[in-house]
XYZ file of C-alpha atoms in Angstrom:
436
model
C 32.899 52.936 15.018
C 29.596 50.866 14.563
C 30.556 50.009 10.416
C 33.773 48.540 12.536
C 31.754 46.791 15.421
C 29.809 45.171 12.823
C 33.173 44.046 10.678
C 33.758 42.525 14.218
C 30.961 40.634 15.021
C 30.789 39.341 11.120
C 34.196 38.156 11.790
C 33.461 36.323 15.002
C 29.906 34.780 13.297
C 32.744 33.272 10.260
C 35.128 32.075 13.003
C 32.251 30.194 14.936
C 31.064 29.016 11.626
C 33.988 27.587 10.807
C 35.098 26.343 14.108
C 32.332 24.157 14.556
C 32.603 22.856 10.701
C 35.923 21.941 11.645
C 35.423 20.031 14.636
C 32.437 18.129 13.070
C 35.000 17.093 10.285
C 37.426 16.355 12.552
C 35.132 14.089 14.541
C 34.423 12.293 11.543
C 37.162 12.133 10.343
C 38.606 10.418 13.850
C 35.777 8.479 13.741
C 36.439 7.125 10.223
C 40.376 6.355 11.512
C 38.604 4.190 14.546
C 37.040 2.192 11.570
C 39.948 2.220 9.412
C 42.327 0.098 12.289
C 39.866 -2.638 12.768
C 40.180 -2.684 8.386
C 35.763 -2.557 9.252
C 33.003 -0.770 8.009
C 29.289 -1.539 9.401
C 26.077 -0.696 7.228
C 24.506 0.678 10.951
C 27.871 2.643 11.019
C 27.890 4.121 7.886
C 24.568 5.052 8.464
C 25.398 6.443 11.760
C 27.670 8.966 10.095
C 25.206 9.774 7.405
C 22.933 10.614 9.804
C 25.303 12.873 11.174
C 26.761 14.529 8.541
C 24.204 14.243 5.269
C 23.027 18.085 4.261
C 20.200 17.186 2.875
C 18.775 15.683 6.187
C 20.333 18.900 8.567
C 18.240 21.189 6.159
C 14.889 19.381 6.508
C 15.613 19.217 10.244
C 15.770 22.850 9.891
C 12.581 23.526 8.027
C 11.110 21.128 10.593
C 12.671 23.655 13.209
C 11.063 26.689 11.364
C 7.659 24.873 11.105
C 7.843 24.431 15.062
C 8.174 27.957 15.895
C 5.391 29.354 13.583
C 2.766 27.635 16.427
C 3.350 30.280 19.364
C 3.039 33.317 16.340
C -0.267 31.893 14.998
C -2.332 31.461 17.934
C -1.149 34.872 19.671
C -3.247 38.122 19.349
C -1.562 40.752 16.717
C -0.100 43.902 18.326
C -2.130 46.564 19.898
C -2.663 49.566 17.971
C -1.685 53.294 19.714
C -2.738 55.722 17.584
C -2.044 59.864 19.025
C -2.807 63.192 17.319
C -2.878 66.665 18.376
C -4.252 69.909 17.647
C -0.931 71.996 16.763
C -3.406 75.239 16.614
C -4.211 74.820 20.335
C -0.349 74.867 21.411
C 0.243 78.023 23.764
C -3.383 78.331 24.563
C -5.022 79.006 28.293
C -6.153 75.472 28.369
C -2.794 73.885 26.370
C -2.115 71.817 23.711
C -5.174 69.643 22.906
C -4.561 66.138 22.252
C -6.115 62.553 21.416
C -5.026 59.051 22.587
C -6.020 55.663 21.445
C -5.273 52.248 21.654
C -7.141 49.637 20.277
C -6.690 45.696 20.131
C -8.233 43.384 17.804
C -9.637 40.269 18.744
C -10.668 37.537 16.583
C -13.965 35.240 16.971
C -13.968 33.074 20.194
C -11.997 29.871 18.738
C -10.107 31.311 15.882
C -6.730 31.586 16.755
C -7.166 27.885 18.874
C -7.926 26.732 15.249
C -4.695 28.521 13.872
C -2.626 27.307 16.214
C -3.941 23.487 16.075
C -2.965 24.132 12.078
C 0.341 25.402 12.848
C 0.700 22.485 15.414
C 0.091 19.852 13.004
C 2.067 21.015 10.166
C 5.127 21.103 12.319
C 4.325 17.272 13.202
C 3.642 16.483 9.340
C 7.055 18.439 9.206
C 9.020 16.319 11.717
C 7.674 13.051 9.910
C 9.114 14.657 6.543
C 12.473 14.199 8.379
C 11.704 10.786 9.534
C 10.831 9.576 6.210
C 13.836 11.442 4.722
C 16.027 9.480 7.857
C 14.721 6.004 6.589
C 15.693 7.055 2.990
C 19.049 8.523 3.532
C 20.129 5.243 5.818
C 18.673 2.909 3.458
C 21.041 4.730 0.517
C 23.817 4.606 2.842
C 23.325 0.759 3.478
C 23.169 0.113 -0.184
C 26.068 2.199 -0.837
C 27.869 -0.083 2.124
C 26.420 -3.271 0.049
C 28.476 -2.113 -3.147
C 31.399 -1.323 -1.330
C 31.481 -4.588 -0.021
C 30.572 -5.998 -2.994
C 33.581 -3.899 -4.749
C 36.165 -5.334 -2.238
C 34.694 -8.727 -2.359
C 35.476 -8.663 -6.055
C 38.890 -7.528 -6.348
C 39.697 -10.101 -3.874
C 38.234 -12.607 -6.815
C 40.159 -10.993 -8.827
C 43.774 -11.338 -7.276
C 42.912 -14.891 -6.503
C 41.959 -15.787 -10.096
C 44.843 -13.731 -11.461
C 47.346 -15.796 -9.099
C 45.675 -18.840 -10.597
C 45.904 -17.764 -14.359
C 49.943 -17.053 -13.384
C 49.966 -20.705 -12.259
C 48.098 -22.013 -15.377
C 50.520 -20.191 -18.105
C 53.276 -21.111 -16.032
C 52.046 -24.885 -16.367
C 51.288 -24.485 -19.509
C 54.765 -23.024 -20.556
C 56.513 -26.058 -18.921
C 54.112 -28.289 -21.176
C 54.645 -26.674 -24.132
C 58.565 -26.590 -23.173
C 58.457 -30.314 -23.515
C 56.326 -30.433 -26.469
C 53.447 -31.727 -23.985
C 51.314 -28.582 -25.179
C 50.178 -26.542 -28.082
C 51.350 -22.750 -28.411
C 47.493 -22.334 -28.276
C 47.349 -23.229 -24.691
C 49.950 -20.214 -23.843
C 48.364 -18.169 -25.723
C 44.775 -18.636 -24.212
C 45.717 -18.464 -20.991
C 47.206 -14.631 -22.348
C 44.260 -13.809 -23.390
C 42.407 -14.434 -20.732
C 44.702 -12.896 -17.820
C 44.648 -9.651 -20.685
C 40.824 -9.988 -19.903
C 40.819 -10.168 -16.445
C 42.761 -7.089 -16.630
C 40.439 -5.645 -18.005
C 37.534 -6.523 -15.503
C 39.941 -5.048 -12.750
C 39.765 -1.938 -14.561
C 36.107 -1.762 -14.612
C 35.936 -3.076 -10.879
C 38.475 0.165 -10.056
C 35.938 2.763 -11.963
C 33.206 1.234 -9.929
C 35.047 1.370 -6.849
C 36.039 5.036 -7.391
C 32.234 5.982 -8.149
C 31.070 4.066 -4.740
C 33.505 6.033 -3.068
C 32.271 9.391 -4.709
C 28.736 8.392 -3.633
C 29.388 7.502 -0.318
C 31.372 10.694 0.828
C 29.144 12.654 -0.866
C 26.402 10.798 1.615
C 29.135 12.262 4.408
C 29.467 16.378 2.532
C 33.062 14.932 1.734
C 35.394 15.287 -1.116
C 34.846 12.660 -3.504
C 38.218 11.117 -2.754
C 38.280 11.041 1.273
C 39.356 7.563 1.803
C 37.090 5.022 3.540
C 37.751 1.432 5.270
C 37.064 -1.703 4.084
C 33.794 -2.736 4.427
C 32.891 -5.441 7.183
C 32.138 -9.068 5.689
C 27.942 -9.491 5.160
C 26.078 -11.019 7.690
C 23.015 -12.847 7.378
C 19.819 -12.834 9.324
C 18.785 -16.146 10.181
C 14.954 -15.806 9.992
C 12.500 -12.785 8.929
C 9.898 -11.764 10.817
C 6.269 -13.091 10.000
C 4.929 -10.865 6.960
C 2.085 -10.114 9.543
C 3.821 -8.426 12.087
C 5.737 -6.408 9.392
C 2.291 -5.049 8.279
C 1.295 -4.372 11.582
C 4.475 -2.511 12.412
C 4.554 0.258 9.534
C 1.118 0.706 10.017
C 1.952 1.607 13.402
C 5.265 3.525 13.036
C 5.708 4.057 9.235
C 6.505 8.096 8.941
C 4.693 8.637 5.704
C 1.617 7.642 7.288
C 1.947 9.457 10.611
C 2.669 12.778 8.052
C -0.529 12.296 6.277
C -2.389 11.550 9.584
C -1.535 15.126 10.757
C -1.940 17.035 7.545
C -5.426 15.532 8.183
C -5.502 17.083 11.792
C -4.247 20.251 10.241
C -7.134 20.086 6.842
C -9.671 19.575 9.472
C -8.739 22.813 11.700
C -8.117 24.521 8.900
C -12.217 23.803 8.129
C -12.615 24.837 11.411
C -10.661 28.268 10.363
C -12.770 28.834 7.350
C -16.129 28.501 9.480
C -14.734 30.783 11.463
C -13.996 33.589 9.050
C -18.117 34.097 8.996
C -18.332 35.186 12.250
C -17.017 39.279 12.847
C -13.917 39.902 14.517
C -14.020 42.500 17.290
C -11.570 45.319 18.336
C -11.916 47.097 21.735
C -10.208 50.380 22.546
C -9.874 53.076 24.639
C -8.866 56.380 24.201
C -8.241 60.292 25.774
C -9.462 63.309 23.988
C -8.529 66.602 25.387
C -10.674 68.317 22.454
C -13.948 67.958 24.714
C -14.291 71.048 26.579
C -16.491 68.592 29.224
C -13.670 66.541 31.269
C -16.987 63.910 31.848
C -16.184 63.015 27.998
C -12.471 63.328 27.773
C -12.072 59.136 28.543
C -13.359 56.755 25.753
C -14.352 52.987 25.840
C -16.007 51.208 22.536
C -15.585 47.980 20.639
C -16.322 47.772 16.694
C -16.767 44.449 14.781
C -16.150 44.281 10.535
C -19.148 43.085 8.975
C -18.856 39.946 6.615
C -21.032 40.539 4.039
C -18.812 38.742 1.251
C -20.586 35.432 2.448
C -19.332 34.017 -1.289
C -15.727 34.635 -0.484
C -15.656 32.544 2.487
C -17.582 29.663 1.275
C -15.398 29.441 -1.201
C -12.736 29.320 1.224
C -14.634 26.590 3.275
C -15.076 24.488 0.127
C -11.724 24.623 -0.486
C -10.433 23.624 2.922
C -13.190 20.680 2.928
C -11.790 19.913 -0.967
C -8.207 19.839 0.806
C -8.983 17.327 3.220
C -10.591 14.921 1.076
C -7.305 15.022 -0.981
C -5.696 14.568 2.227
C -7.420 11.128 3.045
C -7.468 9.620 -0.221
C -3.530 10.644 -0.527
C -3.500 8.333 3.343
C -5.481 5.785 1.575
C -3.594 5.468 -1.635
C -0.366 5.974 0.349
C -1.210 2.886 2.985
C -2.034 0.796 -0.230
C 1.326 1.519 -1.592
C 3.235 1.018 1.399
C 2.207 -2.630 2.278
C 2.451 -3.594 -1.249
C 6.536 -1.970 -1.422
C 6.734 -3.826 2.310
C 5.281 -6.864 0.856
C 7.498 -7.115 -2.533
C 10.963 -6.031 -0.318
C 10.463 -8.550 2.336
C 9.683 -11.493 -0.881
C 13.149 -10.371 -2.447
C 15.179 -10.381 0.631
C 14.086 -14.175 1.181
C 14.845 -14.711 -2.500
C 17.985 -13.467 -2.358
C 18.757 -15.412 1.147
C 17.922 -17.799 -0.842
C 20.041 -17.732 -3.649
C 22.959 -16.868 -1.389
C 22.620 -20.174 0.399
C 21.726 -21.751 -2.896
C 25.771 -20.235 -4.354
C 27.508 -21.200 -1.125
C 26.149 -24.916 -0.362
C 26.111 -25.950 -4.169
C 26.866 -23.693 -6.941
C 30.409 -22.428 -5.543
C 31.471 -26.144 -4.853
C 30.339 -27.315 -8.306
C 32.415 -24.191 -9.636
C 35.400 -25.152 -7.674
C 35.263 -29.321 -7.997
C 35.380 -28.284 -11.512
C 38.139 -26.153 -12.316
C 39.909 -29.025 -9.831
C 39.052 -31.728 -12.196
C 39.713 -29.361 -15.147
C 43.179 -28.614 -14.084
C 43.939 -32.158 -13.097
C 42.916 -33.630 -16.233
C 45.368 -30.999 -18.576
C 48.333 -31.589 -15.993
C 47.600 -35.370 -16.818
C 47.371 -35.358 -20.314
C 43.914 -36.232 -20.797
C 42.219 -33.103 -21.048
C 42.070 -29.832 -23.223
C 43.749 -26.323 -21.415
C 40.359 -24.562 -23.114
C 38.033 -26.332 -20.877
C 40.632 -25.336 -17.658
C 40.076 -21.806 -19.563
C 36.348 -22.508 -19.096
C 36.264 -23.833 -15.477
C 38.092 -20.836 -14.498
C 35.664 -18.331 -15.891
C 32.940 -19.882 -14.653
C 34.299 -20.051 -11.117
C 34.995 -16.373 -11.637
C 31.460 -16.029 -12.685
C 30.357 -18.142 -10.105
C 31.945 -16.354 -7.128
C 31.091 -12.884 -8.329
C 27.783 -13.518 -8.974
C 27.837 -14.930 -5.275
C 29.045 -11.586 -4.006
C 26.802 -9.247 -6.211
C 23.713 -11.635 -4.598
C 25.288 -10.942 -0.793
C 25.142 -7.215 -1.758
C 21.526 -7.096 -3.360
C 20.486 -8.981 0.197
C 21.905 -6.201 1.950
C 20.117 -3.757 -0.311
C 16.981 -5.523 -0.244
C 16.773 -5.927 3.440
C 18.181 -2.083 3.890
C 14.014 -1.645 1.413
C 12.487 -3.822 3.769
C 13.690 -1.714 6.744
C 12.385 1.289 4.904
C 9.388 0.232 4.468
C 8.930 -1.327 7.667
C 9.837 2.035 9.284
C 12.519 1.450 11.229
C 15.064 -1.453 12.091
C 14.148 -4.965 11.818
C 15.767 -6.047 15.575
C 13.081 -5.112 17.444
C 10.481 -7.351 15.439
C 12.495 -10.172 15.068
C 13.627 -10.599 18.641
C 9.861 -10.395 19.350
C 9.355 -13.384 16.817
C 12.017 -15.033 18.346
C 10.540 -14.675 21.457
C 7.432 -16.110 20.809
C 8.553 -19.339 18.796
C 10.727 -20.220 22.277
């Protein structure tokens, strides 16, 4: 009957199990259809599911859980200690069976388990900062994975375009070569060069399938689970002051705020060492039926241990002091590190903001006035079909290059964020505030 009840109540933990897996999938998976009819998909929302869905962030939250509920434990007194014996010799005689009764409790110098607890206490923050800093991580992958996803669709759109355009250049140059207008050279470039572009669609189709891997395995999905098209790139129109970026991860950064509170937790856990010099105490009281005298049957008394190993626990206290030394210099090192990354992302998202506007106000025109004058020259008769083979690879070029330098902004400014600690909004609307 109980091997049964527990068959039972293993079968109802599975069912719950997978119950709640299977509405979480089915929530994201609605929520990915939602996406999928407007034909967009968001860096904040892809992120948004990430958040929601990414293993390796549920499983720090959970150590983050487990480091929470070790505080209560470690600054609570251990169990009382009943201890009871009798005299079996004594059973049946005119006085009865004699016995003995104790119970003791141990507690530790005044301050020691305040110290454990305030050790305890600040690990679990340094442990909820580990899942900040992993949040910051995981959204700035899932933006970047966004970027080449865009970047991916952005490029096969090139693609089609440029193919259409290479049909429309062999069939012009079949007409001229029809009428003895063109060389049997021109044909065959243009072949050649649709045969290539072939090609790059084939290499733009792996890359799209190993986005697609990497982003549902962001979202603990199969590698094929289809995804929407991602939403065009938008641009921020001005960066916050370098300044006010320094003074915000300073403030806010998680990596910091961990290291501030493994400090916290080095410097009770020097308080814990001192401690350990000073004797614990244990106070009991007890019954003992052995004493013919009823006056002497009821017991008080207290003991203390004796710390005579003095080298043990200044070994200990060295250590602890050792520890938080490492501790600081780690902080100090760590804030070095973390303007200098903040500094460096925010220079290469203006350089890229740059060369984006640099591609669509010059470089993209030039590309396209080209092939224009290119192809209007060979239809005239004035000008060779390799350099309309030319002008069309470098507007290819051109245009990709301006979509792989849209996705590198996003990636750079999904670093910045990271670094910064958190979203830029916040910063820049306070900039913008203060320049109207």
């Amino acid at each position: 009957m109980f091997a049964l009840s527990l068959r039972c109540v293993a079968a109802i933990s599975a069912w719950l199990i997978l119950s709640s897996s299977a509405v979480w999938g089915d929530s994201l998976l609605q929520e990915t259809k939602d996406v999928e009819t407007d034909q967009h998909l968001t860096a904040e929302k892809l992120a948004e599911w990430v958040i929601k869905a990414n293993p390796g962030l549920a499983s720090s939250q959970a150590a983050a859980e487990a480091a929470a509920h070790r505080i209560n434990p470690a600054g609570s007194l251990d169990d009382p200690r009943l201890s009871y014996g009798i005299a079996p010799l004594t059973s049946g005689s005119d006085t009865g069976l004699d016995q003995k009764i104790d119970i003791s409790q141990k507690i530790p110098w005044p301050g020691t388990l305040a110290a454990r607890e305030s050790v305890a206490r600040h690990e679990a923050v340094a442990a909820d900062r580990d899942v900040d800093a992993l949040k910051l991580r995981v959204i700035a992958q899932a933006k970047s994975a966004y970027a080449e996803w865009r970047f991916v669709d952005e490029a096969l759109d090139i693609h089609y375009a440029t193919h259409d355009l290479l049909n429309d250049l062999i069939a012009t140059a079949e007409t001229r070569y029809a009428v003895g207008k063109a060389l049997k050279q021109d044909v065959l470039q243009a072949e050649v060069e649709r045969t290539n572009l072939d090609n790059h669609k084939l290499r733009l189709i792996q890359l799209q399938t190993t986005v697609q891997a990497r982003i549902n395995a962001l979202l603990n999905r199969e590698p094929d689970t289809p995804l929407p098209k991602a939403a065009p790139i938008k641009l921020l129109t001005v960066l916050p002051p370098l300044e006010n970026l320094r003074e915000l991860a300073l403030a806010q950064h998680p990596d910091l705020a961990r290291l501030d509170a493994k400090i916290l937790a080095a410097n009770s856990q020097i308080t814990l060492a001192e401690k350990a010099f000073f004797p614990d105490f244990q106070v009991g009281i007890g019954y003992n039926s052995l004493w013919n005298d009823t006056d002497k049957r009821f017991l008080i008394g207290a003991s203390i241990n004796i710390p005579l190993n003095r080298g043990k626990r200044k070994s200990e206290l060295s250590r602890a002091r050792a520890e938080e030394r490492r501790v600081k210099l780690s902080l100090i090192e760590r804030r070095a590190n973390l303007l200098a990354d903040l500094a460096q992302a925010r220079a290469k998202v203006l350089e890229a903001h740059e060369s984006v506007e640099l591609y669509d106000e010059k470089l993209v025109p030039l590309a396209k006035e080209y092939l224009e004058a290119a192809v209007a020259d060979y239809q005239s008769g004035t000008g060779a079909f390799l350099n309309v083979i030319n002008a069309e690879q470098r507007e290819l070029n051109t245009l990709l290059a301006l979509a792989r330098t849209r996705a590198d902004y996003v990636r750079r400014l999904a670093e910045l964020e990271r670094w910064t600690g958190g979203s830029l909004n916040a910063p820049l609307q306070a900039h913008l505030g203060v320049q109207q």
